[in-house]
Amino acid sequence: MTETVFTYAAPGLKFGRGASGEIGWDVQRLAGRPDARVLLVTDPGVAATGHPERVAAGCRDRGLDVVTYDAAHVEPTDASFAHAIDFARDAGPFDAIVAVGGGSAIDTAKAVDLLLTNPGELMDYVNAPVGGARAPEHPLLPLVAVPTTTGTGSESTTICVLDVLALKVKTGISHERLRPTLAVVDPDLTMSQPAMVTASCGMDILCHALESWTARPYTSFDAKLPEQRVPYCGSNPIADMWAEKALTLLAGAFRTAVRDGSDAAAREQMALAATFAGLGFGNAGVHVPHACAYPIAGRVRDYRPAGYPQDEAMVPHGMAVVMTAPAAFALTFAASPERHLRAAELLGAAPAEAPGAGRDVLPTALRTLMRDVGLPSGLAELGYGEGDVDDLVEGALKQQRLLATAPVDVTADDLAGVFRASLEHW
Ligand SMILES: NC(=O)c1ccc[n+]([C@@H]2O[C@H](COP(=O)([O-])OP(=O)(O)OC[C@H]3O[C@@H](n4cnc5c(N)ncnc54)[C@H](O)[C@@H]3O)[C@@H](O)[C@H]2O)c1
Ligand SMILES: [Fe+2]
């Protein structure tokens, strides 16, 4: 029997310019006490913008006691999560956590929250087969997530992503208890993103929307018992609505936000687009481009993008995801041609010129957008070559949780074809 039920869940949401000035009140309400002790989690780059200190000052003004951890690692690792957890265990106890930053700071706060409230160690909870996939037994502390990038949607989702250094593999912790209690999205905080951060994060929004919109429908999975249901249930009417709207918002603002970061209207639209896409994919799931992104980011040798910390090689998440998106959507086209064409239309693409050419419409629109916002021209520019394809395929195949959401069965040969076609886009 196939599934007949889908689920939808989301955090409380406060959106708008100035919303981050009210966090003290929100924390008092969520923690249930006026003098709550709060752990504020951020990273050094975001700390330098002054936003976290302003949030902390607003909380102190209302009588809250705030301790700041400003050393979250950009693209977190098991070691960086452990560092943050040790800090929080020493400095605690806390009544609530506030995360101010991009996916890196918010994911770090989720891991800290999990280990402050539940027994054991980090690897017990990491997804199998890398970790023990243990489910947290106890509720977490209230977490207020305040994104400063326009990308991940981590303020709405049930996962946190980490790089397990010894295994050179990116994986995550996934459980509904990890979903933040409240997302406070203040577009003013996103204005200072460097252009390449805006470009890479915007591609993350785009792929969240496109992948959840084209994901296997929830009705095509085997029927589950309630206790077996996972937060990512496949495409469904509610997630579809968020994805379509996210694509429309992105089409109207992405190029402008990268070209002119001081354009407040474009920044606000991008913040809405990130939120909408997060609310969608956080329930439907993502598939091939995200599965391929894990080895692309995990096996980097010496690529150092502008706008990101220069002390170590990295491929930022959104950049890693979009690299294989054109080839991935050519691969999945046959599963739902009308959805692929509708997405391209929402992105402003011209219709196919020749009958039968529909498969290339979305990939062409994606390559044009990638080029327009200044992304690298393909995996070759990130340092990968033909000789790396087998290794990348092996890494992507480990992401079975994501590949299971793809609308077509994906083989090792398919993935090799996707990586080869992504070496040079122009
Ligand atoms: N939990 C989820 O649902 C989810 C989803 C997608 C990605 N992720 C993870 O999130 C991480 C990436 O997060 P991200 O793309 O938001 O970027 P990020 O948090 O890694 O930040 C990128 C860079 O931009 C800087 N920055 C952030 N906001 C800024 C601002 N307003 N002004 C100036 N500089 C700013 C940071 O200091 C950092 O150097 C990855 O680890 C990725 O795997 C998580
Ligand atoms: Fe993502």
GROMACS .gro file of C-alpha atoms and ligand atoms in nm:
model
  471
    1MET     CA    1   0.000   0.000   0.000
    2THR     CA    2   0.122   0.350  -0.073
    3GLU     CA    3   0.123   0.651   0.158
    4THR     CA    4  -0.195   0.856   0.188
    5VAL     CA    5  -0.084   1.099   0.460
    6PHE     CA    6   0.163   1.387   0.461
    7THR     CA    7   0.270   1.604   0.751
    8TYR     CA    8   0.364   1.968   0.779
    9ALA     CA    9   0.537   2.147   1.064
   10ALA     CA   10   0.702   2.487   1.101
   11PRO     CA   11   0.844   2.707   1.375
   12GLY     CA   12   0.678   3.026   1.490
   13LEU     CA   13   0.784   3.306   1.256
   14LYS     CA   14   0.840   3.676   1.300
   15PHE     CA   15   0.939   3.854   0.978
   16GLY     CA   16   1.027   4.211   0.898
   17ARG     CA   17   1.271   4.497   0.929
   18GLY     CA   18   1.341   4.566   1.295
   19ALA     CA   19   1.210   4.227   1.413
   20SER     CA   20   1.549   4.143   1.568
   21GLY     CA   21   1.502   4.434   1.813
   22GLU     CA   22   1.219   4.243   1.986
   23ILE     CA   23   1.404   3.922   2.066
   24GLY     CA   24   1.432   3.999   2.439
   25TRP     CA   25   1.054   3.994   2.468
   26ASP     CA   26   1.029   3.674   2.263
   27VAL     CA   27   1.287   3.497   2.478
   28GLN     CA   28   1.115   3.599   2.803
   29ARG     CA   29   0.790   3.457   2.670
   30LEU     CA   30   0.945   3.133   2.545
   31ALA     CA   31   1.166   3.075   2.849
   32GLY     CA   32   0.879   3.160   3.083
   33ARG     CA   33   1.083   3.393   3.303
   34PRO     CA   34   1.188   3.761   3.285
   35ASP     CA   35   1.547   3.699   3.402
   36ALA     CA   36   1.626   3.398   3.181
   37ARG     CA   37   1.989   3.302   3.109
   38VAL     CA   38   2.048   3.304   2.735
   39LEU     CA   39   2.330   3.157   2.526
   40LEU     CA   40   2.383   3.359   2.206
   41VAL     CA   41   2.563   3.163   1.932
   42THR     CA   42   2.731   3.335   1.636
   43ASP     CA   43   3.045   3.320   1.420
   44PRO     CA   44   3.339   3.565   1.403
   45GLY     CA   45   3.237   3.714   1.066
   46VAL     CA   46   2.881   3.782   1.180
   47ALA     CA   47   3.007   3.909   1.518
   48ALA     CA   48   3.212   4.169   1.326
   49THR     CA   49   2.892   4.315   1.175
   50GLY     CA   50   2.772   4.413   1.527
   51HIS     CA   51   2.432   4.243   1.479
   52PRO     CA   52   2.480   3.983   1.757
   53GLU     CA   53   2.591   4.246   2.006
   54ARG     CA   54   2.283   4.458   1.925
   55VAL     CA   55   2.059   4.154   1.981
   56ALA     CA   56   2.240   4.079   2.310
   57ALA     CA   57   2.206   4.443   2.423
   58GLY     CA   58   1.832   4.437   2.345
   59CYS     CA   59   1.796   4.123   2.559
   60ARG     CA   60   1.998   4.271   2.848
   61ASP     CA   61   1.786   4.586   2.838
   62ARG     CA   62   1.487   4.367   2.925
   63GLY     CA   63   1.668   4.204   3.217
   64LEU     CA   64   1.798   3.887   3.052
   65ASP     CA   65   2.144   3.749   3.128
   66VAL     CA   66   2.329   3.684   2.796
   67VAL     CA   67   2.647   3.482   2.743
   68THR     CA   68   2.788   3.498   2.387
   69TYR     CA   69   2.973   3.219   2.205
   70ASP     CA   70   3.117   3.384   1.892
   71ALA     CA   71   3.342   3.104   1.762
   72ALA     CA   72   3.101   2.896   1.552
   73HIS     CA   73   3.292   2.754   1.255
   74VAL     CA   74   3.185   2.852   0.904
   75GLU     CA   75   3.067   2.516   0.759
   76PRO     CA   76   3.076   2.338   1.098
   77THR     CA   77   3.267   2.018   1.176
   78ASP     CA   78   3.243   1.756   1.449
   79ALA     CA   79   3.538   1.931   1.617
   80SER     CA   80   3.377   2.276   1.598
   81PHE     CA   81   3.045   2.145   1.734
   82ALA     CA   82   3.235   1.978   2.022
   83HIS     CA   83   3.411   2.308   2.098
   84ALA     CA   84   3.080   2.492   2.115
   85ILE     CA   85   2.919   2.218   2.326
   86ASP     CA   86   3.210   2.221   2.575
   87PHE     CA   87   3.183   2.600   2.605
   88ALA     CA   88   2.807   2.580   2.667
   89ARG     CA   89   2.838   2.299   2.924
   90ASP     CA   90   3.094   2.505   3.118
   91ALA     CA   91   2.904   2.833   3.094
   92GLY     CA   92   2.555   2.688   3.157
   93PRO     CA   93   2.290   2.625   3.269
   94PHE     CA   94   2.078   2.821   3.021
   95ASP     CA   95   1.704   2.873   2.979
   96ALA     CA   96   1.711   2.953   2.606
   97ILE     CA   97   1.943   2.979   2.304
   98VAL     CA   98   1.953   3.252   2.041
   99ALA     CA   99   2.145   3.187   1.716
  100VAL     CA  100   2.245   3.490   1.509
  101GLY     CA  101   2.410   3.405   1.177
  102GLY     CA  102   2.384   3.188   0.869
  103GLY     CA  103   2.333   2.813   0.857
  104SER     CA  104   2.671   2.764   1.025
  105ALA     CA  105   2.576   2.950   1.345
  106ILE     CA  106   2.218   2.820   1.353
  107ASP     CA  107   2.328   2.458   1.302
  108THR     CA  108   2.591   2.498   1.576
  109ALA     CA  109   2.319   2.625   1.811
  110LYS     CA  110   2.101   2.322   1.729
  111ALA     CA  111   2.385   2.081   1.817
  112VAL     CA  112   2.458   2.270   2.140
  113ASP     CA  113   2.091   2.268   2.236
  114LEU     CA  114   2.069   1.892   2.173
  115LEU     CA  115   2.370   1.810   2.389
  116LEU     CA  116   2.275   2.049   2.670
  117THR     CA  117   1.941   1.873   2.712
  118ASN     CA  118   2.008   1.511   2.620
  119PRO     CA  119   2.262   1.252   2.741
  120GLY     CA  120   2.553   1.107   2.544
  121GLU     CA  121   2.783   1.260   2.286
  122LEU     CA  122   2.748   1.417   1.942
  123MET     CA  123   2.824   1.106   1.737
  124ASP     CA  124   2.545   0.913   1.913
  125TYR     CA  125   2.294   1.140   1.736
  126VAL     CA  126   2.458   1.179   1.392
  127ASN     CA  127   2.275   1.006   1.106
  128ALA     CA  128   2.361   0.640   1.042
  129PRO     CA  129   2.585   0.489   0.914
  130VAL     CA  130   2.832   0.758   1.024
  131GLY     CA  131   2.681   0.796   1.373
  132GLY     CA  132   2.436   0.618   1.600
  133ALA     CA  133   2.117   0.794   1.476
  134ARG     CA  134   1.990   0.809   1.835
  135ALA     CA  135   1.666   1.003   1.879
  136PRO     CA  136   1.671   1.274   2.149
  137GLU     CA  137   1.444   1.164   2.435
  138HIS     CA  138   1.405   1.503   2.604
  139PRO     CA  139   1.271   1.830   2.467
  140LEU     CA  140   1.536   2.090   2.382
  141LEU     CA  141   1.565   2.444   2.522
  142PRO     CA  142   1.370   2.706   2.327
  143LEU     CA  143   1.583   2.810   2.028
  144VAL     CA  144   1.532   3.145   1.855
  145ALA     CA  145   1.701   3.135   1.512
  146VAL     CA  146   1.791   3.469   1.355
  147PRO     CA  147   1.930   3.422   1.003
  148THR     CA  148   2.177   3.679   0.868
  149THR     CA  149   2.221   3.508   0.530
  150THR     CA  150   1.950   3.460   0.271
  151GLY     CA  151   1.992   3.091   0.202
  152THR     CA  152   1.975   2.778   0.412
  153GLY     CA  153   1.633   2.802   0.574
  154SER     CA  154   1.797   2.636   0.877
  155GLU     CA  155   1.576   2.855   1.097
  156SER     CA  156   1.282   2.635   0.986
  157THR     CA  157   1.435   2.289   0.947
  158THR     CA  158   1.490   1.986   1.165
  159ILE     CA  159   1.852   1.925   1.066
  160CYS     CA  160   2.200   2.042   1.140
  161VAL     CA  161   2.485   1.967   0.901
  162LEU     CA  162   2.843   1.886   0.996
  163ASP     CA  163   3.165   1.769   0.839
  164VAL     CA  164   3.309   1.463   1.014
  165LEU     CA  165   3.676   1.544   0.970
  166ALA     CA  166   3.832   1.200   1.018
  167LEU     CA  167   3.601   1.045   0.758
  168LYS     CA  168   3.604   1.343   0.518
  169VAL     CA  169   3.227   1.315   0.499
  170LYS     CA  170   2.949   1.568   0.546
  171THR     CA  171   2.642   1.439   0.722
  172GLY     CA  172   2.382   1.565   0.966
  173ILE     CA  173   2.163   1.518   1.266
  174SER     CA  174   1.797   1.504   1.180
  175HIS     CA  175   1.509   1.502   1.425
  176GLU     CA  176   1.197   1.711   1.470
  177ARG     CA  177   1.311   1.821   1.816
  178LEU     CA  178   1.590   2.018   1.643
  179ARG     CA  179   1.347   2.253   1.473
  180PRO     CA  180   1.387   2.605   1.619
  181THR     CA  181   1.100   2.728   1.834
  182LEU     CA  182   1.091   3.068   1.667
  183ALA     CA  183   1.246   3.208   1.349
  184VAL     CA  184   1.308   3.583   1.358
  185VAL     CA  185   1.385   3.697   1.003
  186ASP     CA  186   1.498   4.059   0.990
  187PRO     CA  187   1.606   4.161   0.636
  188ASP     CA  188   1.815   4.446   0.783
  189LEU     CA  189   2.059   4.188   0.919
  190THR     CA  190   2.119   4.044   0.571
  191MET     CA  191   2.230   4.370   0.405
  192SER     CA  192   2.597   4.324   0.495
  193GLN     CA  193   2.641   3.985   0.324
  194PRO     CA  194   2.934   3.998   0.081
  195ALA     CA  195   2.838   3.952  -0.287
  196MET     CA  196   2.968   3.595  -0.313
  197VAL     CA  197   2.788   3.496   0.009
  198THR     CA  198   2.466   3.642  -0.141
  199ALA     CA  199   2.529   3.454  -0.467
  200SER     CA  200   2.608   3.120  -0.306
  201CYS     CA  201   2.325   3.141  -0.050
  202GLY     CA  202   2.080   3.246  -0.323
  203MET     CA  203   2.166   2.928  -0.511
  204ASP     CA  204   2.086   2.731  -0.195
  205ILE     CA  205   1.738   2.894  -0.191
  206LEU     CA  206   1.696   2.814  -0.559
  207CYS     CA  207   1.789   2.448  -0.516
  208HIS     CA  208   1.575   2.405  -0.202
  209ALA     CA  209   1.276   2.528  -0.401
  210LEU     CA  210   1.354   2.333  -0.719
  211GLU     CA  211   1.441   2.008  -0.543
  212SER     CA  212   1.139   2.006  -0.312
  213TRP     CA  213   0.913   2.104  -0.605
  214THR     CA  214   1.042   1.814  -0.819
  215ALA     CA  215   1.082   1.563  -0.531
  216ARG     CA  216   0.907   1.226  -0.541
  217PRO     CA  217   0.544   1.286  -0.438
  218TYR     CA  218   0.458   1.169  -0.087
  219THR     CA  219   0.196   0.936  -0.240
  220SER     CA  220   0.465   0.732  -0.418
  221PHE     CA  221   0.630   0.610  -0.096
  222ASP     CA  222   0.526   0.299   0.094
  223ALA     CA  223   0.264   0.362   0.362
  224LYS     CA  224   0.416   0.428   0.704
  225LEU     CA  225   0.308   0.394   1.064
  226PRO     CA  226   0.292   0.728   1.245
  227GLU     CA  227   0.610   0.653   1.441
  228GLN     CA  228   0.795   0.574   1.116
  229ARG     CA  229   0.719   0.904   0.944
  230VAL     CA  230   1.018   1.134   0.887
  231PRO     CA  231   1.001   1.515   0.856
  232TYR     CA  232   1.094   1.490   0.484
  233CYS     CA  233   0.791   1.324   0.328
  234GLY     CA  234   0.827   1.408  -0.044
  235SER     CA  235   0.655   1.677  -0.248
  236ASN     CA  236   0.307   1.764  -0.125
  237PRO     CA  237   0.056   2.041  -0.186
  238ILE     CA  238   0.168   2.258   0.106
  239ALA     CA  239   0.541   2.240   0.030
  240ASP     CA  240   0.464   2.301  -0.341
  241MET     CA  241   0.299   2.630  -0.258
  242TRP     CA  242   0.606   2.756  -0.070
  243ALA     CA  243   0.843   2.640  -0.345
  244GLU     CA  244   0.654   2.812  -0.627
  245LYS     CA  245   0.637   3.138  -0.438
  246ALA     CA  246   1.006   3.119  -0.344
  247LEU     CA  247   1.098   3.083  -0.713
  248THR     CA  248   0.890   3.388  -0.807
  249LEU     CA  249   1.048   3.602  -0.533
  250LEU     CA  250   1.397   3.486  -0.626
  251ALA     CA  251   1.348   3.557  -0.995
  252GLY     CA  252   1.261   3.917  -0.912
  253ALA     CA  253   1.546   3.994  -0.672
  254PHE     CA  254   1.847   3.763  -0.696
  255ARG     CA  255   2.055   3.943  -0.959
  256THR     CA  256   1.987   4.283  -0.800
  257ALA     CA  257   2.077   4.166  -0.447
  258VAL     CA  258   2.415   4.037  -0.570
  259ARG     CA  259   2.490   4.341  -0.787
  260ASP     CA  260   2.374   4.601  -0.532
  261GLY     CA  261   2.374   4.471  -0.175
  262SER     CA  262   2.235   4.802  -0.047
  263ASP     CA  263   1.904   4.754  -0.234
  264ALA     CA  264   1.672   4.705   0.066
  265ALA     CA  265   1.375   4.587  -0.141
  266ALA     CA  266   1.580   4.315  -0.311
  267ARG     CA  267   1.728   4.207   0.024
  268GLU     CA  268   1.379   4.182   0.175
  269GLN     CA  269   1.255   3.970  -0.117
  270MET     CA  270   1.555   3.740  -0.086
  271ALA     CA  271   1.490   3.702   0.288
  272LEU     CA  272   1.128   3.610   0.212
  273ALA     CA  273   1.239   3.370  -0.062
  274ALA     CA  274   1.481   3.194   0.176
  275THR     CA  275   1.209   3.165   0.440
  276PHE     CA  276   0.951   3.036   0.192
  277ALA     CA  277   1.191   2.780   0.044
  278GLY     CA  278   1.291   2.665   0.393
  279LEU     CA  279   0.927   2.619   0.496
  280GLY     CA  280   0.879   2.405   0.184
  281PHE     CA  281   1.188   2.187   0.165
  282GLY     CA  282   1.190   2.151   0.545
  283ASN     CA  283   0.893   1.917   0.496
  284ALA     CA  284   0.928   1.780   0.142
  285GLY     CA  285   1.306   1.719   0.129
  286VAL     CA  286   1.579   1.772  -0.130
  287HIS     CA  287   1.752   1.527  -0.364
  288VAL     CA  288   2.025   1.494  -0.630
  289PRO     CA  289   2.203   1.835  -0.620
  290HIS     CA  290   2.217   1.828  -0.239
  291ALA     CA  291   2.341   1.465  -0.240
  292CYS     CA  292   2.616   1.561  -0.487
  293ALA     CA  293   2.708   1.873  -0.284
  294TYR     CA  294   2.825   1.671   0.014
  295PRO     CA  295   3.133   1.517  -0.155
  296ILE     CA  296   3.198   1.839  -0.354
  297ALA     CA  297   3.229   2.032  -0.027
  298GLY     CA  298   3.385   1.748   0.171
  299ARG     CA  299   3.673   1.666  -0.066
  300VAL     CA  300   3.784   2.022  -0.150
  301ARG     CA  301   4.161   2.068  -0.189
  302ASP     CA  302   4.251   2.436  -0.215
  303TYR     CA  303   3.958   2.643  -0.342
  304ARG     CA  304   3.908   2.966  -0.144
  305PRO     CA  305   3.611   3.179  -0.255
  306ALA     CA  306   3.605   3.557  -0.212
  307GLY     CA  307   3.382   3.682   0.070
  308TYR     CA  308   3.443   3.375   0.292
  309PRO     CA  309   3.714   3.314   0.555
  310GLN     CA  310   4.045   3.261   0.374
  311ASP     CA  311   4.222   3.049   0.637
  312GLU     CA  312   4.111   2.718   0.491
  313ALA     CA  313   3.994   2.569   0.161
  314MET     CA  314   3.615   2.542   0.123
  315VAL     CA  315   3.332   2.517  -0.125
  316PRO     CA  316   3.038   2.703   0.033
  317HIS     CA  317   2.718   2.500   0.063
  318GLY     CA  318   2.504   2.681  -0.197
  319MET     CA  319   2.787   2.686  -0.450
  320ALA     CA  320   2.846   2.313  -0.398
  321VAL     CA  321   2.475   2.241  -0.442
  322VAL     CA  322   2.413   2.436  -0.761
  323MET     CA  323   2.717   2.303  -0.948
  324THR     CA  324   2.539   1.980  -1.041
  325ALA     CA  325   2.187   2.127  -1.057
  326PRO     CA  326   2.171   2.181  -1.437
  327ALA     CA  327   2.270   1.818  -1.507
  328ALA     CA  328   2.057   1.685  -1.220
  329PHE     CA  329   1.740   1.851  -1.354
  330ALA     CA  330   1.813   1.718  -1.702
  331LEU     CA  331   1.826   1.373  -1.538
  332THR     CA  332   1.498   1.417  -1.347
  333PHE     CA  333   1.310   1.594  -1.631
  334ALA     CA  334   1.129   1.282  -1.753
  335ALA     CA  335   0.966   1.227  -1.411
  336SER     CA  336   0.764   1.550  -1.433
  337PRO     CA  337   0.828   1.758  -1.749
  338GLU     CA  338   0.548   2.001  -1.657
  339ARG     CA  339   0.704   2.083  -1.318
  340HIS     CA  340   1.050   2.137  -1.468
  341LEU     CA  341   0.906   2.367  -1.735
  342ARG     CA  342   0.689   2.555  -1.486
  343ALA     CA  343   0.994   2.619  -1.265
  344ALA     CA  344   1.190   2.752  -1.563
  345GLU     CA  345   0.896   2.975  -1.651
  346LEU     CA  346   0.882   3.113  -1.295
  347LEU     CA  347   1.254   3.190  -1.326
  348GLY     CA  348   1.180   3.389  -1.642
  349ALA     CA  349   1.320   3.142  -1.897
  350ALA     CA  350   1.207   3.151  -2.259
  351PRO     CA  351   1.005   2.844  -2.365
  352ALA     CA  352   1.174   2.562  -2.558
  353GLU     CA  353   1.252   2.663  -2.916
  354ALA     CA  354   1.207   2.322  -3.074
  355PRO     CA  355   0.963   2.042  -2.995
  356GLY     CA  356   1.139   1.791  -2.768
  357ALA     CA  357   1.392   2.049  -2.644
  358GLY     CA  358   1.208   2.098  -2.312
  359ARG     CA  359   1.464   1.898  -2.115
  360ASP     CA  360   1.724   2.173  -2.162
  361VAL     CA  361   1.508   2.473  -2.068
  362LEU     CA  362   1.560   2.461  -1.690
  363PRO     CA  363   1.931   2.364  -1.710
  364THR     CA  364   1.993   2.655  -1.951
  365ALA     CA  365   1.811   2.899  -1.720
  366LEU     CA  366   2.023   2.777  -1.427
  367ARG     CA  367   2.353   2.816  -1.613
  368THR     CA  368   2.259   3.170  -1.718
  369LEU     CA  369   2.173   3.264  -1.361
  370MET     CA  370   2.494   3.107  -1.225
  371ARG     CA  371   2.699   3.307  -1.472
  372ASP     CA  372   2.509   3.631  -1.408
  373VAL     CA  373   2.574   3.621  -1.032
  374GLY     CA  374   2.944   3.542  -1.074
  375LEU     CA  375   2.966   3.178  -0.969
  376PRO     CA  376   3.257   2.956  -1.080
  377SER     CA  377   3.214   2.800  -1.426
  378GLY     CA  378   3.200   2.443  -1.303
  379LEU     CA  379   3.364   2.175  -1.090
  380ALA     CA  380   3.690   2.219  -1.283
  381GLU     CA  381   3.726   2.572  -1.149
  382LEU     CA  382   3.680   2.430  -0.796
  383GLY     CA  383   3.976   2.197  -0.859
  384TYR     CA  384   3.801   1.876  -0.968
  385GLY     CA  385   3.876   1.679  -1.285
  386GLU     CA  386   3.772   1.365  -1.469
  387GLY     CA  387   3.993   1.162  -1.232
  388ASP     CA  388   3.779   1.265  -0.933
  389VAL     CA  389   3.446   1.148  -1.075
  390ASP     CA  390   3.451   0.798  -0.918
  391ASP     CA  391   3.536   0.942  -0.579
  392LEU     CA  392   3.259   1.203  -0.603
  393VAL     CA  393   3.007   0.936  -0.708
  394GLU     CA  394   3.102   0.721  -0.410
  395GLY     CA  395   3.045   1.020  -0.179
  396ALA     CA  396   2.707   1.107  -0.332
  397LEU     CA  397   2.589   0.744  -0.311
  398LYS     CA  398   2.636   0.761   0.067
  399GLN     CA  399   2.353   1.019   0.079
  400GLN     CA  400   2.081   0.757   0.035
  401ARG     CA  401   1.840   0.953   0.258
  402LEU     CA  402   1.847   1.232  -0.003
  403LEU     CA  403   1.862   1.014  -0.314
  404ALA     CA  404   1.548   0.834  -0.193
  405THR     CA  405   1.360   1.162  -0.244
  406ALA     CA  406   1.470   1.190  -0.610
  407PRO     CA  407   1.183   1.147  -0.857
  408VAL     CA  408   1.381   0.889  -1.059
  409ASP     CA  409   1.596   0.596  -0.942
  410VAL     CA  410   1.953   0.725  -0.949
  411THR     CA  411   2.238   0.484  -1.030
  412ALA     CA  412   2.615   0.525  -0.995
  413ASP     CA  413   2.635   0.569  -1.375
  414ASP     CA  414   2.373   0.844  -1.363
  415LEU     CA  415   2.571   1.028  -1.096
  416ALA     CA  416   2.895   0.990  -1.293
  417GLY     CA  417   2.718   1.148  -1.589
  418VAL     CA  418   2.593   1.433  -1.369
  419PHE     CA  419   2.942   1.507  -1.231
  420ARG     CA  420   3.104   1.488  -1.579
  421ALA     CA  421   2.847   1.727  -1.725
  422SER     CA  422   2.916   1.969  -1.437
  423LEU     CA  423   3.293   2.007  -1.488
  424GLU     CA  424   3.250   2.306  -1.722
  425HIS     CA  425   2.920   2.492  -1.763
  426TRP     CA  426   3.052   2.757  -2.001
  427LIG     N1  427   2.017   2.307   0.870
  427LIG     C1  428   1.976   2.321   0.746
  427LIG     O1  429   1.859   2.304   0.717
  427LIG     C2  430   2.075   2.359   0.642
  427LIG     C3  431   2.033   2.374   0.510
  427LIG     C4  432   2.126   2.411   0.416
  427LIG     C5  433   2.258   2.432   0.454
  427LIG     N2  434   2.298   2.414   0.583
  427LIG     C6  435   2.436   2.437   0.628
  427LIG     O2  436   2.451   2.577   0.657
  427LIG     C7  437   2.588   2.613   0.636
  427LIG     C8  438   2.597   2.730   0.541
  427LIG     O3  439   2.523   2.840   0.593
  427LIG     P1  440   2.508   2.976   0.509
  427LIG     O4  441   2.511   2.945   0.365
  427LIG     O5  442   2.392   3.046   0.565
  427LIG     O6  443   2.641   3.057   0.539
  427LIG     P2  444   2.736   3.064   0.667
  427LIG     O7  445   2.660   3.064   0.792
  427LIG     O8  446   2.840   2.958   0.649
  427LIG     O9  447   2.804   3.208   0.646
  427LIG     C9  448   2.883   3.233   0.530
  427LIG    C10  449   2.979   3.348   0.552
  427LIG    O10  450   2.908   3.470   0.553
  427LIG    C11  451   2.933   3.544   0.672
  427LIG     N3  452   2.808   3.615   0.702
  427LIG    C12  453   2.689   3.561   0.735
  427LIG     N4  454   2.594   3.658   0.744
  427LIG    C13  455   2.656   3.775   0.720
  427LIG    C14  456   2.613   3.910   0.717
  427LIG     N5  457   2.485   3.943   0.735
  427LIG     N6  458   2.705   4.006   0.693
  427LIG    C15  459   2.835   3.974   0.669
  427LIG     N7  460   2.881   3.848   0.668
  427LIG    C16  461   2.793   3.750   0.694
  427LIG    C17  462   2.975   3.441   0.775
  427LIG    O11  463   3.058   3.499   0.874
  427LIG    C18  464   3.052   3.342   0.687
  427LIG    O12  465   3.184   3.383   0.667
  427LIG    C19  466   2.656   2.490   0.581
  427LIG    O13  467   2.724   2.422   0.684
  427LIG    C20  468   2.543   2.409   0.526
  427LIG    O14  469   2.573   2.271   0.517
  427LIG    C21  470   2.207   2.380   0.677
  428FE      FE  471   2.086   2.358   0.116
   0.00000   0.00000   0.00000
